[in-house]
Short mmCIF file of C-alpha atoms in Angstrom, two decimals:
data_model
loop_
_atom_site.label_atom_id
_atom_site.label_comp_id
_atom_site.label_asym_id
_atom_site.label_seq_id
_atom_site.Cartn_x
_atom_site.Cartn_y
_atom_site.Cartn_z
CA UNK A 981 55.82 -103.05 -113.49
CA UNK A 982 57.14 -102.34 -110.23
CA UNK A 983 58.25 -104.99 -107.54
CA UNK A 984 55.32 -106.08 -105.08
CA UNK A 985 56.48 -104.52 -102.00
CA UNK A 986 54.98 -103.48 -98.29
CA UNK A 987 55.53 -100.22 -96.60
CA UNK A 988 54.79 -99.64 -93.06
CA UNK A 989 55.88 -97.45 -90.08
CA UNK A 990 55.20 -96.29 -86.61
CA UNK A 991 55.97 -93.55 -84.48
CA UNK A 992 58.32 -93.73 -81.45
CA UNK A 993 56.00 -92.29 -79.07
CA UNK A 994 57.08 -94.26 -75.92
CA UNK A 995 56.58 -97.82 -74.83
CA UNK A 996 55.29 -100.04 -76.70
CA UNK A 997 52.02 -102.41 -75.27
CA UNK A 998 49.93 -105.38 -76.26
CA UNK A 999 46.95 -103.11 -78.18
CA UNK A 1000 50.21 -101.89 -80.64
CA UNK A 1001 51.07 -105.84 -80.86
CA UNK A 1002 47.65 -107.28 -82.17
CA UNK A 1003 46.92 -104.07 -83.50
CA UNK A 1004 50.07 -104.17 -85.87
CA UNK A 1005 53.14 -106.28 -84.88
CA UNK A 1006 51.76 -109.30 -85.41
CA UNK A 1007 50.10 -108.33 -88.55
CA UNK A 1008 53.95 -107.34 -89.91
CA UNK A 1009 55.22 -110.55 -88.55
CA UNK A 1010 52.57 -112.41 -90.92
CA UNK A 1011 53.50 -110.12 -94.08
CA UNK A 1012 57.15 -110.72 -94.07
CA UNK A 1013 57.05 -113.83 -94.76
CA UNK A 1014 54.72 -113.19 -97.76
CA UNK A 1015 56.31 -109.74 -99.52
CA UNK A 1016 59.45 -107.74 -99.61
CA UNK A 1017 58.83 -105.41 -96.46
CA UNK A 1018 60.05 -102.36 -95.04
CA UNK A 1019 59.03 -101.16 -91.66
CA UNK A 1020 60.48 -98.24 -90.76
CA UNK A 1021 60.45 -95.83 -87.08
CA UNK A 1022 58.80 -92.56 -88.05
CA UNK A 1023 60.76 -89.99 -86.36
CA UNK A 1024 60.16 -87.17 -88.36
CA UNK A 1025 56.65 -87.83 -88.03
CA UNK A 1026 56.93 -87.60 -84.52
CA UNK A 1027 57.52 -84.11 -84.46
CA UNK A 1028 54.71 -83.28 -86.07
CA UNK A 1029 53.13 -83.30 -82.54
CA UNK A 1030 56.03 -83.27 -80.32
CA UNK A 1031 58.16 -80.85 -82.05
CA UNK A 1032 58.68 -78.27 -78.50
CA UNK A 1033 59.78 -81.66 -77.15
CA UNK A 1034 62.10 -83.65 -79.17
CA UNK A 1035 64.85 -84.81 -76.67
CA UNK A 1036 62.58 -88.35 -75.79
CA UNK A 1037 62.40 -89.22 -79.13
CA UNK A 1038 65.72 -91.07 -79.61
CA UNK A 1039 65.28 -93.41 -76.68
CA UNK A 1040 61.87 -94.42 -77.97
CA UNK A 1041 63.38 -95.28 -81.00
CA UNK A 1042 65.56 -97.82 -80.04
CA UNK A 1043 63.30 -99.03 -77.26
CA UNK A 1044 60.83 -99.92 -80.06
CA UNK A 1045 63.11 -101.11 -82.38
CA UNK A 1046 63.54 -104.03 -79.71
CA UNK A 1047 59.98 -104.19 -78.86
CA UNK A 1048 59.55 -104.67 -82.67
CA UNK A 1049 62.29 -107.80 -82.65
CA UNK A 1050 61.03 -108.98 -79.89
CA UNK A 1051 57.67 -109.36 -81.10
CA UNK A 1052 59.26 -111.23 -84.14
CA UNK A 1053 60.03 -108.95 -86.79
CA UNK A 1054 62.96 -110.69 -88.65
CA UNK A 1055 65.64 -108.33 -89.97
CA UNK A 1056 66.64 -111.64 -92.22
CA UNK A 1057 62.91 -111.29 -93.78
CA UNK A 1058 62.18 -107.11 -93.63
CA UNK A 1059 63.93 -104.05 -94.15
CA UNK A 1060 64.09 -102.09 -90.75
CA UNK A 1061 65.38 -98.46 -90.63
CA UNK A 1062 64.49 -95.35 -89.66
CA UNK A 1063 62.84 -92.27 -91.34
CA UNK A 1064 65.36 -89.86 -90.44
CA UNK A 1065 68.49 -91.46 -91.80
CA UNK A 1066 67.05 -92.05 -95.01
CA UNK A 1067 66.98 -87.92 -96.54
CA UNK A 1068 65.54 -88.69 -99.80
CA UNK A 1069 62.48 -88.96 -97.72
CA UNK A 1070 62.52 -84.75 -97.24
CA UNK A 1071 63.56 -84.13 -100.76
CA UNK A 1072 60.87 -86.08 -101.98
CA UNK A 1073 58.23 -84.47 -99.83
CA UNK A 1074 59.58 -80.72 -100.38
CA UNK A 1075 59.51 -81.83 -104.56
CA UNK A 1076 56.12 -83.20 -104.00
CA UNK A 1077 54.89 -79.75 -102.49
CA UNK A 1078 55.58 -77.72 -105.31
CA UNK A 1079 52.86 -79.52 -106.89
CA UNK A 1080 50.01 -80.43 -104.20
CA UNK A 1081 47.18 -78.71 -103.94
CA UNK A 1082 46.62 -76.66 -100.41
CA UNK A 1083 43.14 -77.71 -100.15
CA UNK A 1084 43.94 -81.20 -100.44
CA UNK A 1085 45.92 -81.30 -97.68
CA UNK A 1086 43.26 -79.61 -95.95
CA UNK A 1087 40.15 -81.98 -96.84
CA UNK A 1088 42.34 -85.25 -95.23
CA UNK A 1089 39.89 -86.48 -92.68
CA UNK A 1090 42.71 -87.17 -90.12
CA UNK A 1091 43.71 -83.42 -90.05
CA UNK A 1092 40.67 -81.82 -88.29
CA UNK A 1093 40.40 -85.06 -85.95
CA UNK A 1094 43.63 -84.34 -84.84
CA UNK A 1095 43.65 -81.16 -84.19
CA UNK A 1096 40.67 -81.88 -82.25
CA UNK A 1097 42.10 -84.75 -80.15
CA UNK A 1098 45.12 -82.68 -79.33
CA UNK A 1099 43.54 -79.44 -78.62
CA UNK A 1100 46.21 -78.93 -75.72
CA UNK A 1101 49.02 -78.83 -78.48
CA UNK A 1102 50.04 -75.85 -81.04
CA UNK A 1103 49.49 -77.86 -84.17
CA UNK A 1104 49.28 -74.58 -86.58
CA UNK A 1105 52.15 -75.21 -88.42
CA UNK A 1106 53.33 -76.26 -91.61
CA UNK A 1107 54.85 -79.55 -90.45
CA UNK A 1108 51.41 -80.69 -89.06
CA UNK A 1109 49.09 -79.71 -91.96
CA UNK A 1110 51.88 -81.48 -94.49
CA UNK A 1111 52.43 -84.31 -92.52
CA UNK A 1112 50.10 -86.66 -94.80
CA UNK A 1113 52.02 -85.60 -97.87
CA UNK A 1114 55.27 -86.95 -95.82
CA UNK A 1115 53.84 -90.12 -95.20
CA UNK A 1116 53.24 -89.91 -99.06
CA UNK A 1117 56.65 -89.48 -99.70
CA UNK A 1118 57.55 -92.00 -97.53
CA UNK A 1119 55.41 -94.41 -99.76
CA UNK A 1120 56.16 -93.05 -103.08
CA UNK A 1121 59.85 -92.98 -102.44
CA UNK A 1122 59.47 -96.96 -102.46
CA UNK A 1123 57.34 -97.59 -104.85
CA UNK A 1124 55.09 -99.57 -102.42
CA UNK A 1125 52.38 -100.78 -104.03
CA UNK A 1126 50.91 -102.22 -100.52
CA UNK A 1127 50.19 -100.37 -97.21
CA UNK A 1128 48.62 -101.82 -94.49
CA UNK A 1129 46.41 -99.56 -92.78
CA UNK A 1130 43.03 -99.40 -90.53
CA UNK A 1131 40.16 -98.76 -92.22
CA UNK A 1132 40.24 -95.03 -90.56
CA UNK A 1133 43.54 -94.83 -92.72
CA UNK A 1134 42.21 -95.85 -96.32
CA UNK A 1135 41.64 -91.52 -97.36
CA UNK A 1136 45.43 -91.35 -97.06
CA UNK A 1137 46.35 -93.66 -98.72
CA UNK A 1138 43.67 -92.45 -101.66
CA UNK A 1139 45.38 -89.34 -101.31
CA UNK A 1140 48.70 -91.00 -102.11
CA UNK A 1141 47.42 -92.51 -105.40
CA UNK A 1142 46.02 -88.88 -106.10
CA UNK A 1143 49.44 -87.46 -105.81
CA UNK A 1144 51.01 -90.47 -107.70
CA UNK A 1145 48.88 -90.16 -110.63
CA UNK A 1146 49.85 -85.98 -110.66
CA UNK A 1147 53.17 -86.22 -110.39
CA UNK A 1148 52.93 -88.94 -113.05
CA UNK A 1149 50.78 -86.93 -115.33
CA UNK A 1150 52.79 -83.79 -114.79
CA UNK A 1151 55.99 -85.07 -115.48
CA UNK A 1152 55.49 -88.70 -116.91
CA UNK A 1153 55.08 -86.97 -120.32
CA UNK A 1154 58.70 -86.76 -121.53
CA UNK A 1155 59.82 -85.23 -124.58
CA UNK A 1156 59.79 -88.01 -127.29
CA UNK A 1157 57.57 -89.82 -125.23
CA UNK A 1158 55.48 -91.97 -127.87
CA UNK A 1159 58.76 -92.00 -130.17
CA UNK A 1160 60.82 -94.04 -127.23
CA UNK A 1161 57.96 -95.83 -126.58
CA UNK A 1162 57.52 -97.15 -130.51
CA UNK A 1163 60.92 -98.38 -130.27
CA UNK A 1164 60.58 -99.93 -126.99
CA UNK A 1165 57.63 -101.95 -128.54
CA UNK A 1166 60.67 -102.95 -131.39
CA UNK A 1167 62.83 -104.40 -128.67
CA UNK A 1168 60.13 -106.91 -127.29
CA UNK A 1169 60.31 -108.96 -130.88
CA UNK A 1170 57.99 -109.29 -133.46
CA UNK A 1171 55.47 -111.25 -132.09
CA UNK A 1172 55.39 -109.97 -128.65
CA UNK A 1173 55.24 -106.59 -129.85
CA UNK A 1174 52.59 -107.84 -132.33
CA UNK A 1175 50.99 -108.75 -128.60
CA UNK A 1176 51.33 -106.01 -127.15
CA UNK A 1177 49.76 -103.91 -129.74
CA UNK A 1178 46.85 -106.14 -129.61
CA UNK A 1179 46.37 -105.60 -125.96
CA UNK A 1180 47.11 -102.11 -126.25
CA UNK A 1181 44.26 -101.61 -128.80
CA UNK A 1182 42.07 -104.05 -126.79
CA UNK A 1183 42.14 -101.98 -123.62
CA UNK A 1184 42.25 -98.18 -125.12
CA UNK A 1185 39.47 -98.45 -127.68
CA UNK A 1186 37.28 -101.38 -126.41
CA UNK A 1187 38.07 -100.73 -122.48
CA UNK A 1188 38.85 -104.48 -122.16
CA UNK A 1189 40.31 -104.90 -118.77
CA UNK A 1190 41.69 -108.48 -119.33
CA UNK A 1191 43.56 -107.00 -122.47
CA UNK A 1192 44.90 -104.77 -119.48
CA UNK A 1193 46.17 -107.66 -117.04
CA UNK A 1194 47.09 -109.14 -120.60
CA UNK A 1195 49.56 -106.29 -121.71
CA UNK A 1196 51.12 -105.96 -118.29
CA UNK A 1197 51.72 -109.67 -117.73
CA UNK A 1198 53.96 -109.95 -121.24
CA UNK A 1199 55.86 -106.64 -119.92
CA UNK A 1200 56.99 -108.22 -117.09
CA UNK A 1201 57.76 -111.78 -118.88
CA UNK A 1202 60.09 -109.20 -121.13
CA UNK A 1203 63.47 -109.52 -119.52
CA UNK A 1204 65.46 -107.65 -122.46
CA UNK A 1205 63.94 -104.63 -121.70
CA UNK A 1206 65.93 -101.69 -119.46
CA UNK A 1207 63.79 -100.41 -116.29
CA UNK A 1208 62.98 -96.74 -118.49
CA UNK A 1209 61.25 -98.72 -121.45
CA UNK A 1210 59.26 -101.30 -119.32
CA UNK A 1211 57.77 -98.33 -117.59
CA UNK A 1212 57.69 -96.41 -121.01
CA UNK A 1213 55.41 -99.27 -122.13
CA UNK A 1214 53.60 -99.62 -118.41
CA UNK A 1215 52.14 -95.97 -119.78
CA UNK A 1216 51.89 -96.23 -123.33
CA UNK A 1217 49.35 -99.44 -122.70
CA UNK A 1218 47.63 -97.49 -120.00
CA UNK A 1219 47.05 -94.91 -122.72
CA UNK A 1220 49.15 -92.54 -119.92
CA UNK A 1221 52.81 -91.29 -119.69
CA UNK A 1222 55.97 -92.66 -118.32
CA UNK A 1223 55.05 -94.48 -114.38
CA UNK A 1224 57.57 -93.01 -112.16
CA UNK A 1225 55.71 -92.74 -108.91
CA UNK A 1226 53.52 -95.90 -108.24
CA UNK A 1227 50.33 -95.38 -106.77
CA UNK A 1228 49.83 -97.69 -104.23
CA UNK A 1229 47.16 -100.20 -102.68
CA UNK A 1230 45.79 -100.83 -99.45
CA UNK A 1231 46.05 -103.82 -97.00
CA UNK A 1232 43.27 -103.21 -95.09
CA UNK A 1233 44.17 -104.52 -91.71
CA UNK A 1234 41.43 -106.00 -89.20
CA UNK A 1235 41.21 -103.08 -86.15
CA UNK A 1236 43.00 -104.16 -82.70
CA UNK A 1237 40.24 -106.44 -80.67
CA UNK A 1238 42.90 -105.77 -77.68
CA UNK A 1239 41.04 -104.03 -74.78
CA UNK A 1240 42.82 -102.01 -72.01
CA UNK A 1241 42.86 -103.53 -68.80
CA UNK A 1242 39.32 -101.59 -67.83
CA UNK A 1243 37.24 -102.44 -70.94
CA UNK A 1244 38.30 -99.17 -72.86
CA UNK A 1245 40.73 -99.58 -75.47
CA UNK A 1246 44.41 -99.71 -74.71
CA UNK A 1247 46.31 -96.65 -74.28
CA UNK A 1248 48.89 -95.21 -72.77
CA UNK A 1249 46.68 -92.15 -71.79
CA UNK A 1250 44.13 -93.85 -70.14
CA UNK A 1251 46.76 -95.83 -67.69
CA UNK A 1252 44.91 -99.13 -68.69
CA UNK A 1253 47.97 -101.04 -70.63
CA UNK A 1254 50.24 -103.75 -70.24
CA UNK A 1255 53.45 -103.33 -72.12
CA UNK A 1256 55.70 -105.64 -74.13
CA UNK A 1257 57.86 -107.39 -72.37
CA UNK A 1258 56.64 -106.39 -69.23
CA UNK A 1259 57.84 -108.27 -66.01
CA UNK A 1260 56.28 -111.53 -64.86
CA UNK A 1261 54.77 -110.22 -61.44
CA UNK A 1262 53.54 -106.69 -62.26
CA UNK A 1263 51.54 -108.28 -65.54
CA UNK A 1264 50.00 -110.80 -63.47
CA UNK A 1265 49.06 -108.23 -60.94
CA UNK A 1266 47.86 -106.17 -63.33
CA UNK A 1267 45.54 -108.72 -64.60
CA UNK A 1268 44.59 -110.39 -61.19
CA UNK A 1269 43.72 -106.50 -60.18
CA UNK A 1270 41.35 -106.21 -63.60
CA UNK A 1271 38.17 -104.43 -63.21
CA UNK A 1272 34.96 -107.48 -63.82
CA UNK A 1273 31.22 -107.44 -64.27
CA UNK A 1274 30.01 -105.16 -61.73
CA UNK A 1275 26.69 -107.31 -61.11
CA UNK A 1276 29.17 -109.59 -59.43
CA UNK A 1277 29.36 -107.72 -56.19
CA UNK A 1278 29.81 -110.95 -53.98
CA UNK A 1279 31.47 -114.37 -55.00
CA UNK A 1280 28.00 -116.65 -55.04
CA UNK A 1281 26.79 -113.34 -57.89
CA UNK A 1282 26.14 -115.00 -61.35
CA UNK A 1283 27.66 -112.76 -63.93
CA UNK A 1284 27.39 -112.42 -67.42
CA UNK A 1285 30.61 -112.39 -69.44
CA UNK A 1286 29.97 -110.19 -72.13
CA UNK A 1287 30.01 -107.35 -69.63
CA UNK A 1288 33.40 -107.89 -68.38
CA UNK A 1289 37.20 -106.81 -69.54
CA UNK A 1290 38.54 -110.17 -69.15
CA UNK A 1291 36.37 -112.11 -71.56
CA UNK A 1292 37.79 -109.70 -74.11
CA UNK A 1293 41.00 -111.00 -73.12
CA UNK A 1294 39.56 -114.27 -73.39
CA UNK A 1295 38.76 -113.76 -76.42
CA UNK A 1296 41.49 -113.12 -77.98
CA UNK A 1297 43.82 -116.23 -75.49
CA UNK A 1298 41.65 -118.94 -74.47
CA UNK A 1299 40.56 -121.66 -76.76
CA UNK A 1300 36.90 -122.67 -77.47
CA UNK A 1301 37.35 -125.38 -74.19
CA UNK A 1302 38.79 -122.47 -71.66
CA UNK A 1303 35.62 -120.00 -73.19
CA UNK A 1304 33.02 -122.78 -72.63
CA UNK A 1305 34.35 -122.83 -69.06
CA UNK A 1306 34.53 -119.50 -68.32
CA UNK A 1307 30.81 -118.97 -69.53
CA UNK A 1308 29.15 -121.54 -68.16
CA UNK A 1309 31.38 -121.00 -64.76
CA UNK A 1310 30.53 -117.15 -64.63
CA UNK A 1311 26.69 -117.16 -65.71
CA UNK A 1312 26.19 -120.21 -62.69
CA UNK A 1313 28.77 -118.72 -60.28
CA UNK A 1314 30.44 -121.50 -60.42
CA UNK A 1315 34.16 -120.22 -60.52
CA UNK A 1316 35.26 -116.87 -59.43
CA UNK A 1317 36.62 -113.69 -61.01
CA UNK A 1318 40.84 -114.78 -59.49
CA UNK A 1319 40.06 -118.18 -61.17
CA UNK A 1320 38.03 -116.98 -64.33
CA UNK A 1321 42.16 -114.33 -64.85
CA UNK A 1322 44.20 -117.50 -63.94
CA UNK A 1323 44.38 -119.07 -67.85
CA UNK A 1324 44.62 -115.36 -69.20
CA UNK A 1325 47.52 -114.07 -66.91
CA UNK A 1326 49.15 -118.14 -67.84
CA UNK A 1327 49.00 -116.70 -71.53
CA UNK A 1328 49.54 -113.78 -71.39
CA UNK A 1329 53.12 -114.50 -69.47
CA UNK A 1330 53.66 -117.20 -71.54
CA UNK A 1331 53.66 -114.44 -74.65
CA UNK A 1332 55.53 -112.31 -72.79
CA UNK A 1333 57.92 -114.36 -71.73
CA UNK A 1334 59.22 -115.28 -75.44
CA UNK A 1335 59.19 -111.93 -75.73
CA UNK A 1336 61.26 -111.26 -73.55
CA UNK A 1337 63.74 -114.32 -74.78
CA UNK A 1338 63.96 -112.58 -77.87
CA UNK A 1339 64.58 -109.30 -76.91
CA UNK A 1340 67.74 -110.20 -74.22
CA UNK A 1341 70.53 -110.17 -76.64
CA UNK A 1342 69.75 -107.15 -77.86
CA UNK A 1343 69.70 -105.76 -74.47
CA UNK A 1344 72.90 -107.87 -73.75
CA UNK A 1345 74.83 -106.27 -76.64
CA UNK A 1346 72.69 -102.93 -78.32
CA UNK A 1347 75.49 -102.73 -80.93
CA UNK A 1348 73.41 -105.30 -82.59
CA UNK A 1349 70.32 -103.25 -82.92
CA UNK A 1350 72.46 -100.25 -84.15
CA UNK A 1351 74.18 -102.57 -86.96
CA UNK A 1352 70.46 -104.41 -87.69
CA UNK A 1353 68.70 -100.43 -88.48
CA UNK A 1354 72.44 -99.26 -90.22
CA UNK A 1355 72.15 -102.05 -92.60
CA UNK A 1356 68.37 -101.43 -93.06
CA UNK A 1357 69.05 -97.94 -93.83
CA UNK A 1358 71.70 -98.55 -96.34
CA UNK A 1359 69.14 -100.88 -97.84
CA UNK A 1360 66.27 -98.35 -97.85
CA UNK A 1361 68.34 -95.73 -98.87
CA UNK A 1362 69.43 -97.58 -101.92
CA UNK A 1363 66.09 -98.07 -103.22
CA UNK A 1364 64.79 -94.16 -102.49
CA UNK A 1365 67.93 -92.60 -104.20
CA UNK A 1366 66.80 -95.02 -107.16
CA UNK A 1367 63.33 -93.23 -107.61
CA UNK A 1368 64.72 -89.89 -106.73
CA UNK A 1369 66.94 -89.88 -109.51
CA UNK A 1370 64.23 -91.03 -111.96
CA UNK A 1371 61.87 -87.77 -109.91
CA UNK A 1372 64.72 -85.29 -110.68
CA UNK A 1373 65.05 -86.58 -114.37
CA UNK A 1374 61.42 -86.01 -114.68
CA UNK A 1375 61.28 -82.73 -113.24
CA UNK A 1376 64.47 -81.61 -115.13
CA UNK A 1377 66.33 -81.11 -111.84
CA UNK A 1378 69.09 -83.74 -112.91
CA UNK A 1379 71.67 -81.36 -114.40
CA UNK A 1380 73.51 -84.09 -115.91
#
């Protein structure tokens, strides 16, 4: 049995705003300190779309490497790296699509939605229609058995655990297979191999899920046995072959409640964000400028909150006290629309402004954000030329 450990990554597209921080910073800020994490900047991936265009692409990344500290992401607590640096990423993607299926790439929900979205883009290539079997790879190589995604996101990561369970029926079947798993079962001792066996037999012929959960807890209570026999014996109680690619689960993530600043939902394309670690006066301005409930032409107008951007924003800043007040205060026309943004531009700045803290010795000195990803890199890359070399093995590529 695998390590639990979480996989995530974004692509350096550009600033980085408040929608990407409820949406997913935070979220990552809330896993690492309860799994192993990796979070890496998706570089390659931003090609896909901006491949005529490239030359931006490094300055985003290091931008949103420090909007990603910034926002809290501990480098003492996750992995941080980027794609790019890490190559066992390609080789396992140009492996993996020796064996894929074209249509499956082709039936991925996200592909024709795309396409769609960015009709004003050539995205007839290769590197467009593959690009969910890279972010496969990029999963696989780790053996991440959690991903965080939207629930727009859980078909890829279905598709992942498709390609997992190929490769692993494809090439999981070694020669010898039951053989070196029989004498795997000898190394556990008598009576937890007498165990095992049980469970085995439990779960194969009488579909017993607990003898399942059973089996797999005594492998990993097994500490005499070498990485290739616990995963011999992963597959031999699963009735399967040898696990080398681990097909991972999903960590469904709530969808961003963060509006733009005109009701829509934040985006760079629709002009309506504020960014991280934006400065003091053009955030409040921004807010104090916000579009309201259009029934309130005049001050003495009642309005009705649930028609307005700001008691999104509300929503997700105020306490139950400050809500009350706005509510009551806006229905009666009691307070105005400057006074109703005053304790949301107070928060929001407040936010910001630790933000900001956190990000200014990074900014001071940016060899430390270069030696934070190098270290992250060497880390990551550790743990993908692990799995590669047990990929090649399987696919006879290993020479040795």
């Amino acid at each position: 049995m695998f390590a639990e450990r979480v996989l995530s990554g974004m692509r350096p597209t550009g600033r980085l705003h408040l929608g990407h921080y409820h949406g997913v910073l935070k979220n990552w800020v809330k896993l690492q300190a309860e799994y192993p994490c990796l979070f890496f900047v998706a570089d390659w991936h931003a090609l896909t779309t901006d491949y005529d265009n490239p030359k931006g692409i490094e300055n985003s990344v290091w931008d949103m490497v420090v909007d990603w500290l910034a926002a809290g992401v501990d480098p003492s607590q996750a992995t941080i790296f980027i794609q790019s640096r890490v190559p066992e990423h390609a080789e396992l993607h140009l492996l993996m699509s020796m064996m894929t299926p074209l249509g499956w790439l082709e039936r991925v929900p996200t592909y024709k939605d795309q396409q769609e979205k960015l009709a004003s883009k050539d995205l007839s290539t290769y590197g467009f229609l593959g690009y969910p079997l890279l972010m496969s790879a990029d999963i696989l190589i780790y053996r991440a058995d959690k991903v965080p995604v939207g629930e727009d996101q859980l078909p890829h990561v279905e598709f992942t655990r498709e390609l997992a369970r190929r490769f692993n029926h494809m090439y999981g079947r070694e020669p010898g297979f039951e053989e070196k798993a029989r004498e795997a079962i000898k190394k556990l001792g008598s009576k937890r191999a007498r165990l095992y066996e049980e469970f085995r037999t439990r779960f194969q012929q009488n579909g017993d899920d607990e003898g399942l959960a059973l089996g797999k807890a005594l492998l990993e209570e097994a500490q005499s046995l070498s990485h290739g026999d616990r995963e011999r014996l992963y597959g031999y109680l699963e009735g399967g072959g040898k696990m080398i690619l681990v097909e991972p689960g999903a960590l469904l993530t709530e969808a961003s409640r963060m509006p733009g600043l005109d009701g829509q939902k934040m985006s760079k394309s629709y002009g309506n964000t504020i960014f991280l670690r934006e400065e003091a006066e053009p955030l409040a301005k921004k807010i104090r400028t916000m579009q309201t409930d259009p029934a309130r032409v005049r001050r003495t107008d009642a309005g009705d909150p649930e028609r307005c951007p700001v008691w999104q924003f509300h929503v997700l800043y105020s306490d139950e006290t400050t809500r009350n007040w706005v509510t009551q205060g806006c229905k009666s026309a009691g307070i105005g629309c400057l006074e109703c943004k005053q304790p949301v531009i107070e928060a929001v700045l407040k936010e910001q402004e630790a933000m900001r803290e956190r990000a200014q010795p990074y900014l001071d000195d940016p060899s430390l954000v270069r030696s934070i990803v190098a270290d992250g890199c060497d880390k990551a890359r550790k743990l993908a030329q692990e799995t590669m070399r047990e990929v090649r093995d399987a696919m006879g590529l290993s020479y040795s």
